Short mmCIF file of C-alpha atoms and ligand atoms in Angstrom, two decimals:
data_model
loop_
_atom_site.label_atom_id
_atom_site.label_comp_id
_atom_site.label_asym_id
_atom_site.label_seq_id
_atom_site.Cartn_x
_atom_site.Cartn_y
_atom_site.Cartn_z
CA MET X 5 39.69 -32.52 -51.04
CA ARG X 6 37.03 -32.86 -48.23
CA LYS X 7 38.01 -36.61 -48.15
CA ASN X 8 41.24 -35.73 -46.83
CA GLY X 9 39.86 -33.56 -44.00
CA LEU X 10 37.74 -36.27 -42.13
CA VAL X 11 38.15 -36.40 -38.52
CA PRO X 12 37.90 -39.03 -37.25
CA LYS X 13 39.35 -40.78 -40.02
CA PRO X 14 37.36 -43.50 -41.82
CA VAL X 15 38.17 -47.14 -41.19
CA GLU X 16 38.40 -47.80 -45.25
CA MET X 17 38.06 -45.28 -48.02
CA LYS X 18 38.03 -46.05 -51.69
CA GLU X 19 38.19 -42.87 -54.00
CA PHE X 20 36.99 -42.88 -57.54
CA PRO X 21 37.37 -40.29 -60.68
CA SER X 22 36.55 -36.96 -59.88
CA ASP X 23 34.11 -36.55 -62.93
CA LYS X 24 31.83 -38.99 -61.07
CA SER X 25 30.78 -36.52 -58.52
CA CYS X 26 27.36 -36.43 -57.16
CA PHE X 27 25.28 -33.30 -56.91
CA LEU X 28 22.81 -32.58 -53.92
CA ASN X 29 20.73 -29.33 -54.41
CA ARG X 30 18.66 -27.71 -51.72
CA GLU X 31 15.83 -29.94 -52.04
CA ILE X 32 16.57 -33.64 -51.95
CA GLY X 33 14.47 -37.00 -51.67
CA VAL X 34 15.37 -39.65 -49.57
CA ARG X 35 14.25 -43.60 -49.84
CA MET X 36 13.96 -44.46 -46.10
CA GLY X 37 14.46 -48.16 -46.49
CA GLY X 38 12.39 -48.52 -43.24
CA PHE X 39 14.51 -46.40 -41.13
CA GLU X 40 13.23 -43.72 -38.89
CA PRO X 41 12.85 -40.20 -40.25
CA TRP X 42 14.27 -38.65 -37.15
CA CYS X 43 17.94 -39.97 -38.40
CA LEU X 44 17.80 -37.40 -41.20
CA LEU X 45 17.22 -34.42 -39.14
CA ALA X 46 20.60 -33.69 -38.08
CA PHE X 47 21.72 -33.71 -41.87
CA LEU X 48 18.96 -31.50 -43.08
CA GLN X 49 19.61 -28.92 -40.25
CA ARG X 50 23.40 -28.82 -40.88
CA THR X 51 23.26 -28.76 -44.62
CA GLY X 52 20.22 -26.48 -44.92
CA ARG X 53 18.40 -29.14 -47.20
CA THR X 54 14.64 -29.68 -47.36
CA LEU X 55 13.22 -33.10 -47.81
CA ILE X 56 10.67 -33.32 -50.66
CA ALA X 57 8.99 -36.41 -52.18
CA GLY X 58 9.41 -37.79 -55.70
CA ARG X 59 12.92 -37.93 -55.93
CA GLU X 60 15.66 -40.60 -54.56
CA ASP X 61 18.90 -38.74 -54.20
CA ILE X 62 19.99 -40.81 -50.93
CA THR X 63 18.95 -44.36 -50.85
CA LEU X 64 19.15 -46.10 -47.13
CA ILE X 65 19.46 -49.89 -47.20
CA ARG X 66 19.50 -51.93 -44.14
CA GLU X 67 22.41 -54.20 -43.95
CA GLY X 68 23.03 -56.22 -40.87
CA SER X 69 26.69 -56.97 -41.16
CA ALA X 70 27.80 -53.60 -39.87
CA GLY X 71 27.47 -52.80 -35.96
CA GLU X 72 24.88 -50.71 -34.50
CA GLU X 73 27.05 -47.38 -35.23
CA GLY X 74 28.61 -48.59 -38.70
CA TYR X 75 27.90 -47.86 -42.12
CA ARG X 76 28.83 -47.86 -45.62
CA LEU X 77 28.43 -44.67 -47.83
CA LYS X 78 28.78 -44.99 -51.47
CA VAL X 79 28.64 -41.72 -53.76
CA THR X 80 28.59 -42.24 -57.41
CA ASP X 81 27.29 -39.80 -60.23
CA LYS X 82 23.89 -42.04 -60.12
CA GLY X 83 23.40 -41.12 -56.20
CA ILE X 84 24.09 -41.86 -52.70
CA SER X 85 23.54 -45.05 -51.10
CA ILE X 86 23.96 -45.65 -47.41
CA PHE X 87 24.23 -49.37 -45.90
CA ALA X 88 23.59 -49.55 -42.21
CA ALA X 89 22.10 -51.75 -39.40
CA ALA X 90 20.43 -49.17 -37.40
CA GLU X 91 19.36 -45.57 -37.24
CA LYS X 92 22.82 -44.71 -35.64
CA GLY X 93 24.75 -45.94 -38.55
CA VAL X 94 22.56 -43.61 -40.92
CA ILE X 95 23.37 -40.68 -38.77
CA TYR X 96 27.02 -41.21 -38.75
CA ALA X 97 26.95 -41.90 -42.71
CA LEU X 98 25.34 -38.63 -42.96
CA THR X 99 27.46 -36.98 -40.67
CA THR X 100 30.46 -38.01 -43.00
CA LEU X 101 28.40 -36.87 -46.02
CA ALA X 102 27.88 -33.46 -44.46
CA TRP X 103 31.63 -33.04 -44.08
CA LEU X 104 32.39 -34.24 -47.77
CA LEU X 105 29.37 -31.96 -49.23
CA ASP X 106 31.32 -29.05 -50.91
CA GLY X 107 28.47 -26.72 -51.85
CA GLU X 108 26.33 -28.79 -53.75
CA GLU X 109 28.99 -31.42 -55.01
CA VAL X 110 30.39 -34.62 -53.49
CA GLU X 111 33.05 -36.55 -54.88
CA ALA X 112 32.34 -40.16 -55.73
CA CYS X 113 33.88 -42.40 -52.98
CA GLU X 114 33.19 -45.48 -50.95
CA ILE X 115 33.56 -45.39 -47.16
CA THR X 116 33.20 -48.45 -44.89
CA ASP X 117 33.23 -47.12 -41.17
CA GLU X 118 32.81 -48.17 -37.71
CA PRO X 119 34.00 -47.18 -34.35
CA LYS X 120 36.54 -48.71 -32.15
CA TYR X 121 35.03 -47.78 -28.95
CA ALA X 122 31.11 -47.92 -28.11
CA HIS X 123 31.57 -45.15 -25.28
CA ARG X 124 32.98 -41.88 -26.91
CA GLY X 125 32.15 -39.23 -24.48
CA LEU X 126 32.41 -35.71 -22.96
CA SER X 127 31.39 -34.89 -19.51
CA MET X 128 30.48 -31.00 -19.15
CA ASP X 129 30.09 -29.42 -15.73
CA CYS X 130 27.02 -26.96 -15.97
CA ALA X 131 26.88 -26.85 -12.14
CA ARG X 132 30.00 -24.78 -10.95
CA HIS X 133 29.13 -22.23 -13.85
CA PHE X 134 26.02 -22.44 -15.77
CA PHE X 135 25.98 -22.40 -19.40
CA THR X 136 22.77 -21.82 -21.31
CA ALA X 137 20.45 -24.47 -23.05
CA PRO X 138 21.82 -22.98 -26.69
CA GLU X 139 25.43 -23.01 -25.33
CA VAL X 140 25.09 -26.63 -24.26
CA LYS X 141 23.45 -27.67 -27.71
CA LYS X 142 26.37 -25.90 -29.42
CA VAL X 143 28.80 -28.48 -27.46
CA ILE X 144 26.59 -31.33 -28.45
CA GLU X 145 26.49 -29.97 -31.86
CA GLU X 146 30.34 -30.10 -32.13
CA ILE X 147 31.06 -33.42 -30.41
CA SER X 148 28.58 -35.13 -32.61
CA LEU X 149 30.34 -33.77 -35.80
CA ALA X 150 33.27 -35.60 -34.67
CA LYS X 151 31.28 -38.65 -34.15
CA MET X 152 31.32 -38.61 -30.48
CA ASN X 153 28.12 -40.23 -28.77
CA VAL X 154 27.87 -39.45 -25.12
CA PHE X 155 27.35 -36.03 -23.49
CA HIS X 156 27.63 -36.64 -19.65
CA TRP X 157 25.82 -33.68 -18.16
CA HIS X 158 26.99 -32.64 -14.65
CA LEU X 159 23.97 -30.97 -13.39
CA THR X 160 24.21 -30.75 -9.62
CA ASP X 161 27.03 -29.82 -7.18
CA ASP X 162 27.92 -27.67 -4.17
CA GLN X 163 27.60 -24.57 -5.98
CA GLY X 164 24.20 -25.14 -8.15
CA TRP X 165 21.26 -27.48 -8.98
CA ARG X 166 20.41 -26.97 -12.24
CA ILE X 167 17.56 -29.18 -13.24
CA GLU X 168 13.87 -27.79 -12.66
CA SER X 169 12.02 -30.17 -10.28
CA ARG X 170 8.14 -30.01 -9.97
CA ARG X 171 8.26 -32.50 -7.27
CA PHE X 172 10.70 -30.57 -5.15
CA PRO X 173 10.79 -27.07 -6.56
CA GLN X 174 12.70 -25.81 -3.74
CA LEU X 175 15.75 -27.64 -5.34
CA HIS X 176 15.96 -25.24 -8.49
CA GLU X 177 14.47 -22.30 -6.55
CA THR X 178 17.54 -22.46 -4.11
CA GLY X 179 19.87 -23.85 -6.39
CA GLY X 180 20.15 -20.87 -8.98
CA ALA X 181 19.97 -20.78 -12.58
CA HIS X 182 18.76 -24.13 -14.23
CA TYR X 183 17.21 -25.62 -17.09
CA THR X 184 13.44 -26.02 -17.37
CA GLN X 185 12.03 -29.32 -17.99
CA GLU X 186 11.15 -28.25 -21.60
CA GLU X 187 14.70 -27.21 -22.24
CA ILE X 188 16.04 -30.73 -20.91
CA LYS X 189 13.69 -32.40 -23.11
CA ASP X 190 14.68 -30.37 -26.19
CA ILE X 191 18.32 -30.78 -25.50
CA CYS X 192 17.37 -34.66 -25.25
CA GLU X 193 15.85 -34.71 -28.67
CA TYR X 194 18.67 -32.75 -30.09
CA ALA X 195 21.23 -35.07 -28.93
CA LYS X 196 19.19 -38.25 -29.92
CA VAL X 197 18.93 -37.01 -33.73
CA ARG X 198 22.76 -36.66 -33.57
CA GLY X 199 23.32 -40.04 -32.09
CA VAL X 200 24.46 -38.53 -28.83
CA GLU X 201 23.20 -40.23 -25.41
CA ILE X 202 22.52 -37.92 -22.70
CA ILE X 203 23.88 -39.10 -19.19
CA PRO X 204 22.68 -36.77 -16.41
CA GLU X 205 24.67 -36.94 -13.26
CA ILE X 206 23.28 -35.88 -9.93
CA ASP X 207 26.19 -36.15 -7.75
CA MET X 208 25.98 -38.00 -4.19
CA PRO X 209 26.52 -38.51 -1.31
CA GLY X 210 29.09 -35.62 -1.41
CA HIS X 211 28.87 -32.56 -3.76
CA VAL X 212 25.38 -31.93 -2.50
CA SER X 213 25.60 -28.52 -0.80
CA SER X 214 22.92 -27.27 -3.45
CA LEU X 215 20.64 -30.08 -2.77
CA LEU X 216 21.17 -29.88 1.06
CA ALA X 217 20.55 -25.71 1.02
CA ALA X 218 17.07 -26.87 -0.35
CA VAL X 219 16.22 -29.80 1.90
CA PRO X 220 18.83 -29.93 4.93
CA GLU X 221 16.90 -32.55 6.60
CA TYR X 222 18.83 -35.25 4.80
CA SER X 223 22.18 -34.40 6.04
CA CYS X 224 23.48 -36.03 9.27
CA SER X 225 22.90 -32.84 11.16
CA GLY X 226 20.04 -31.25 9.44
CA LYS X 227 21.51 -28.11 9.93
CA ASN X 228 21.36 -25.16 7.16
CA VAL X 229 23.63 -25.24 4.43
CA ASN X 230 24.70 -22.53 1.93
CA LEU X 231 25.26 -22.68 -1.67
CA ALA X 232 29.11 -22.92 -2.04
CA LYS X 233 30.72 -19.93 -3.77
CA THR X 234 34.15 -21.33 -4.73
CA GLY X 235 35.19 -24.69 -5.81
CA GLY X 236 36.58 -27.33 -3.30
CA ILE X 237 35.43 -30.19 -1.34
CA TYR X 238 32.64 -29.59 1.17
CA PRO X 239 32.29 -31.52 4.44
CA VAL X 240 28.25 -31.77 4.43
CA ILE X 241 26.89 -34.83 2.74
CA LEU X 242 23.93 -36.97 2.64
CA CYS X 243 23.16 -38.97 5.60
CA ALA X 244 23.81 -42.59 4.55
CA GLY X 245 22.12 -44.25 7.79
CA ASN X 246 18.76 -42.56 7.68
CA ASP X 247 16.15 -44.36 5.56
CA ARG X 248 14.41 -41.21 5.01
CA THR X 249 17.14 -40.15 2.72
CA TYR X 250 16.45 -43.03 0.55
CA GLN X 251 12.70 -42.29 0.60
CA PHE X 252 13.48 -38.78 -0.68
CA LEU X 253 15.93 -40.08 -3.20
CA ASP X 254 13.21 -42.70 -4.35
CA GLU X 255 10.78 -39.80 -5.04
CA LEU X 256 13.59 -37.53 -6.75
CA PHE X 257 14.63 -40.32 -9.06
CA GLU X 258 10.78 -41.05 -9.87
CA GLU X 259 10.93 -37.45 -11.53
CA MET X 260 14.38 -37.22 -12.77
CA CYS X 261 14.31 -40.70 -14.61
CA THR X 262 11.44 -39.69 -16.59
CA LEU X 263 13.24 -36.55 -17.88
CA PHE X 264 16.26 -38.22 -19.24
CA PRO X 265 15.22 -40.89 -21.82
CA GLY X 266 18.57 -42.98 -21.72
CA THR X 267 19.17 -46.01 -19.95
CA ARG X 268 22.17 -44.69 -17.74
CA PHE X 269 22.20 -42.54 -14.94
CA HIS X 270 25.35 -41.05 -13.26
CA THR X 271 25.08 -40.71 -9.60
CA GLY X 272 28.75 -39.31 -8.87
CA GLY X 273 30.28 -40.65 -5.85
CA ASP X 274 33.33 -38.94 -5.83
CA GLU X 275 34.98 -36.72 -3.15
CA ALA X 276 32.73 -37.57 -0.25
CA PRO X 277 34.20 -36.65 3.26
CA LYS X 278 33.34 -39.08 5.99
CA LYS X 279 33.71 -36.54 9.06
CA GLU X 280 29.88 -36.15 9.44
CA TRP X 281 29.17 -39.80 9.24
CA LYS X 282 31.61 -40.69 12.10
CA ILE X 283 29.72 -38.48 14.47
CA CYS X 284 26.10 -39.42 13.26
CA PRO X 285 24.02 -41.61 15.58
CA CYS X 286 22.10 -42.74 12.41
CA CYS X 287 25.20 -43.81 10.52
CA GLN X 288 26.79 -45.40 13.59
CA LYS X 289 23.77 -47.72 13.92
CA LYS X 290 23.69 -48.45 10.36
CA MET X 291 27.25 -49.24 10.40
CA THR X 292 26.63 -51.66 13.44
CA ASP X 293 23.50 -53.08 12.04
CA MET X 294 25.29 -53.94 8.73
CA GLY X 295 28.46 -55.15 10.18
CA PHE X 296 30.75 -52.54 8.41
CA ASP X 297 34.15 -51.77 9.84
CA ASN X 298 35.02 -48.74 7.75
CA TYR X 299 33.06 -45.89 6.25
CA GLY X 300 34.06 -46.82 2.54
CA GLN X 301 31.67 -49.83 3.25
CA LEU X 302 28.93 -47.33 4.12
CA GLN X 303 29.48 -45.38 0.91
CA GLY X 304 29.17 -48.79 -0.87
CA TYR X 305 25.86 -49.68 0.85
CA PHE X 306 24.54 -45.91 -0.05
CA ALA X 307 25.60 -46.60 -3.68
CA ASN X 308 23.91 -49.87 -3.69
CA GLN X 309 20.66 -48.42 -2.29
CA VAL X 310 20.81 -45.86 -5.16
CA SER X 311 21.47 -48.35 -7.88
CA LYS X 312 18.46 -50.32 -6.91
CA LEU X 313 16.26 -47.13 -7.11
CA LEU X 314 17.60 -46.69 -10.61
CA LYS X 315 17.52 -50.21 -11.69
CA LYS X 316 13.72 -50.38 -10.74
CA ARG X 317 13.41 -47.59 -13.31
CA GLY X 318 15.27 -49.37 -16.00
CA LYS X 319 18.37 -47.58 -15.46
CA THR X 320 22.09 -48.46 -15.04
CA ALA X 321 23.95 -46.48 -12.39
CA ILE X 322 27.63 -45.13 -13.05
CA TYR X 323 29.70 -44.12 -10.24
CA TRP X 324 33.28 -42.28 -10.14
CA ASN X 325 35.74 -44.84 -9.32
CA GLU X 326 36.17 -43.88 -5.55
CA THR X 327 32.72 -45.54 -5.09
CA LEU X 328 34.45 -49.10 -5.65
CA GLN X 329 36.60 -48.86 -2.71
CA SER X 330 34.14 -50.91 -0.44
CA GLY X 331 34.38 -53.69 -2.99
CA MET X 332 30.72 -54.24 -2.64
CA GLN X 333 29.64 -53.01 -6.16
CA GLN X 334 27.91 -55.56 -8.49
CA THR X 335 29.04 -55.77 -11.96
CA ASP X 336 25.69 -54.65 -13.26
CA VAL X 337 26.66 -50.99 -12.40
CA GLN X 338 29.44 -49.07 -14.26
CA ALA X 339 32.34 -47.19 -13.20
CA GLN X 340 34.05 -44.08 -14.50
CA TYR X 341 37.95 -44.13 -13.51
CA TRP X 342 39.38 -40.72 -12.89
CA THR X 343 41.90 -41.01 -10.09
CA LEU X 344 45.01 -43.22 -9.62
CA GLN X 345 44.52 -42.98 -5.81
CA HIS X 346 41.75 -45.76 -5.97
CA ARG X 347 43.51 -47.73 -8.73
CA ASP X 348 43.40 -51.21 -6.93
CA SER X 349 39.66 -51.41 -6.37
CA MET X 350 39.16 -50.06 -10.09
CA GLU X 351 41.32 -53.09 -11.16
CA VAL X 352 39.35 -55.64 -9.18
CA PHE X 353 36.16 -54.20 -10.63
CA ALA X 354 37.48 -54.50 -14.25
CA ASP X 355 38.73 -58.01 -13.59
CA GLN X 356 35.43 -59.23 -12.15
CA GLY X 357 33.88 -58.42 -15.51
CA GLY X 358 32.65 -54.68 -14.73
CA SER X 359 32.25 -52.32 -17.51
CA TRP X 360 34.07 -48.86 -16.97
CA ILE X 361 35.05 -45.71 -18.64
CA TYR X 362 38.52 -44.30 -18.71
CA SER X 363 38.81 -40.42 -17.65
CA ASP X 364 42.24 -40.22 -16.12
CA MET X 365 42.62 -36.59 -14.90
CA PHE X 366 45.97 -36.15 -16.15
CA GLU X 367 45.23 -36.90 -19.81
CA LEU X 368 41.42 -36.25 -20.22
CA TYR X 369 40.52 -33.27 -17.71
CA PHE X 370 40.25 -30.65 -20.46
CA ASP X 371 39.81 -27.79 -17.83
CA TYR X 372 43.68 -28.23 -17.24
CA PRO X 373 45.73 -26.00 -19.46
CA TYR X 374 47.15 -26.98 -22.95
CA SER X 375 50.48 -26.55 -21.23
CA MET X 376 49.75 -29.59 -19.03
CA THR X 377 47.61 -31.56 -21.55
CA ASN X 378 48.33 -30.63 -25.04
CA LEU X 379 46.82 -32.05 -28.31
CA LYS X 380 49.52 -34.70 -28.81
CA LYS X 381 49.20 -35.93 -25.11
CA VAL X 382 45.44 -36.45 -25.75
CA TYR X 383 45.99 -38.19 -29.09
CA SER X 384 48.67 -40.49 -27.39
CA THR X 385 46.34 -41.51 -24.48
CA VAL X 386 46.54 -45.30 -24.07
CA PRO X 387 43.95 -46.41 -21.36
CA HIS X 388 46.10 -47.92 -18.51
CA LEU X 389 45.78 -48.58 -14.81
CA GLY X 390 49.40 -47.95 -13.41
CA GLU X 391 51.58 -49.92 -15.67
CA ARG X 392 48.73 -52.12 -16.99
CA GLN X 393 47.40 -51.39 -20.36
CA MET X 394 43.71 -51.96 -20.62
CA GLY X 395 41.35 -52.49 -23.40
CA LYS X 396 37.95 -53.75 -24.49
CA GLU X 397 38.99 -57.22 -23.20
CA ASN X 398 39.16 -55.61 -19.64
CA GLY X 399 35.63 -54.32 -19.80
CA LEU X 400 36.51 -50.79 -21.14
CA LEU X 401 33.68 -48.98 -22.87
CA GLY X 402 35.52 -46.36 -24.03
CA MET X 403 36.83 -42.94 -22.91
CA GLU X 404 35.40 -39.55 -21.94
CA ALA X 405 37.05 -36.20 -21.45
CA ALA X 406 35.78 -34.07 -18.58
CA VAL X 407 35.64 -30.20 -18.37
CA TRP X 408 35.22 -29.06 -14.83
CA ALA X 409 33.87 -25.37 -14.66
CA GLU X 410 34.89 -23.91 -11.29
CA HIS X 411 37.26 -21.46 -13.38
CA ILE X 412 35.33 -21.30 -16.71
CA THR X 413 32.72 -18.55 -16.67
CA ASP X 414 31.82 -18.33 -20.23
CA ASN X 415 31.23 -20.42 -23.38
CA VAL X 416 34.25 -18.80 -25.33
CA ARG X 417 36.64 -20.16 -22.71
CA LEU X 418 34.96 -23.42 -22.63
CA GLU X 419 35.26 -24.02 -26.21
CA ASN X 420 38.85 -22.84 -26.26
CA LEU X 421 39.69 -25.65 -23.89
CA LEU X 422 37.55 -28.36 -25.40
CA PHE X 423 38.79 -27.50 -29.09
CA PRO X 424 40.88 -28.78 -30.72
CA ARG X 425 41.63 -31.45 -28.01
CA ILE X 426 38.17 -33.06 -28.40
CA TYR X 427 39.22 -34.13 -32.04
CA ALA X 428 42.15 -35.85 -30.75
CA LEU X 429 39.99 -37.98 -28.48
CA ALA X 430 37.23 -38.55 -31.06
CA GLU X 431 39.68 -39.77 -33.41
CA ILE X 432 41.40 -42.45 -31.21
CA LEU X 433 37.90 -43.59 -30.03
CA TRP X 434 36.74 -43.94 -33.23
CA SER X 435 39.64 -45.04 -35.50
CA GLY X 436 42.58 -45.78 -33.10
CA GLN X 437 45.96 -44.03 -32.99
CA GLY X 438 47.75 -43.50 -36.30
CA ASP X 439 50.35 -41.11 -37.61
CA TYR X 440 49.90 -38.08 -35.38
CA MET X 441 51.40 -35.60 -38.00
CA GLU X 442 48.83 -37.00 -40.54
CA PHE X 443 45.97 -36.29 -37.95
CA GLU X 444 47.13 -32.99 -37.68
CA GLU X 445 47.00 -32.21 -41.59
CA ARG X 446 43.42 -33.41 -41.31
CA LEU X 447 42.80 -31.28 -38.33
CA LYS X 448 43.95 -28.13 -40.39
CA LYS X 449 41.26 -28.93 -42.86
CA ILE X 450 38.69 -28.96 -40.23
CA SER X 451 39.87 -25.55 -39.00
CA GLU X 452 39.52 -24.09 -42.56
CA ILE X 453 35.76 -24.89 -42.67
CA LYS X 454 35.36 -24.44 -38.78
CA TYR X 455 34.13 -20.97 -39.03
CA MET X 456 31.36 -22.12 -41.42
CA VAL X 457 30.32 -24.70 -38.75
CA ARG X 458 30.25 -22.00 -36.14
CA LEU X 459 28.01 -19.75 -38.46
CA HIS X 460 25.66 -22.87 -38.68
CA ILE X 461 25.57 -23.20 -34.89
CA ARG X 462 24.54 -20.00 -34.10
CA SER X 463 21.61 -20.25 -36.63
CA VAL X 464 20.63 -23.60 -34.87
CA SER X 465 20.83 -21.84 -31.73
CA GLY X 466 18.59 -19.19 -33.06
CA GLY X 467 16.09 -21.78 -34.02
CA ILE X 468 15.83 -24.36 -36.71
CA GLN X 469 13.86 -21.91 -39.01
CA ALA X 470 16.98 -19.54 -39.16
CA ALA X 471 18.98 -22.37 -40.33
CA ARG X 472 16.62 -23.55 -42.85
CA SER X 473 16.02 -19.89 -44.31
CA GLY X 474 19.57 -19.09 -44.07
CA LYS X 475 21.42 -18.34 -47.24
CA GLU X 476 24.81 -19.47 -45.94
CA LYS X 477 26.26 -22.81 -47.38
CA LEU X 478 27.13 -24.18 -44.07
CA PHE X 479 29.89 -26.55 -45.21
CA ALA X 480 30.80 -24.78 -48.21
CA THR X 481 34.42 -23.11 -48.86
C1 ACM C 525 36.05 -35.76 -10.13
O1 ACM C 525 37.17 -35.28 -10.73
N1 ACM C 525 36.03 -35.09 -8.68
C2 ACM C 525 35.33 -36.96 -10.67
ZN1 ZN C 526 24.42 -39.79 9.22
#
């Protein structure tokens, strides 16, 4: 039954005789127990339920013993009880309930559940190719149904600037298709009610052709730059020696930080060629003034200036792991590991108490074909640096898959690359590794009802009203 088709697999599940099922019709009442009403929204949208007063089909009970995302879900013929410490726990209990709901019936059971890792993410590149706001919401809905909780949104790169800026409108005017500030707000709300944190990424000091196409004065030479037309690593980057660069970034972050409510902001830091810095008088002067003897240190300085701009706005900076090469990063920033090339500084950062995210390109880059990274390989991922296995005790927050969009032009291709691999990652992040064949069996169950999920997502994209008025039983067989 549905209980045998849950991905990720719950930590503990007790089953009861099937004649003790609970029934939830189209109108339900919820006793809130002091929880915020927004934590019900995704469940109502997903299952087409309407909230009414005067009934208590679901009772929420605050119970501090579970972690922030943990929950206990008890289904009996008398009703449904959810025990959780925080709204996120309620969201996950209701996500499980949405999967268990078979038409109007949920079989009796008791599930006690909580994730292994706190950071369960997907990074999606919307800069190389643009994906519309409804397409982004679709991906967020699908990952949240697998209890993933981070959507890392790669919004700027050489090929495009995807954020409306009212302070510097030339950025989105030059940068091609973009999300309006209204769309960004809507997506952030959509993610919040699904327990998903949005981590925006504005990549710098490299991968900035779209930024410099609008404001060329912040490169070393100040010469005109064009938007890139193909993938690659482009040589013109932000000038790290000119204080005006940091004044500009300060004003930019002033606006960008208010758009995204989360407390983390990714500022890239990958693949920044130093060619221009080597011939720039400003960068040379900064090197001398700071006593630096290599350009990795100048990048470390740049990253520290940026993280200060974020910190004063209550945000923690995240960088790709090349940035750690300078050895100058404090442990109040976070790192995202993708390339073994700079493993040593990654290890030092972890050993010094830094927090980091594992995104090894050979295991978790889902733009690579299945022939290179198949489902079983993803499921078998064990975070490691070289021979050294890493875990929470080494500051590891969790893992993130990435999907880079240089060669992904539409969302059908995107979703084929993401699914089913994302389920393997979601499972190992929430439940840890188990028997792979048994996981595949559960995954088959999901595939059976997946087309219904798609139906539902289409209706959400068309507006919540459509979902509510639709006749389809979203999770029904
Ligand atoms: C990256 O793949 N350049 C982070
Ligand atoms: Zn310079």
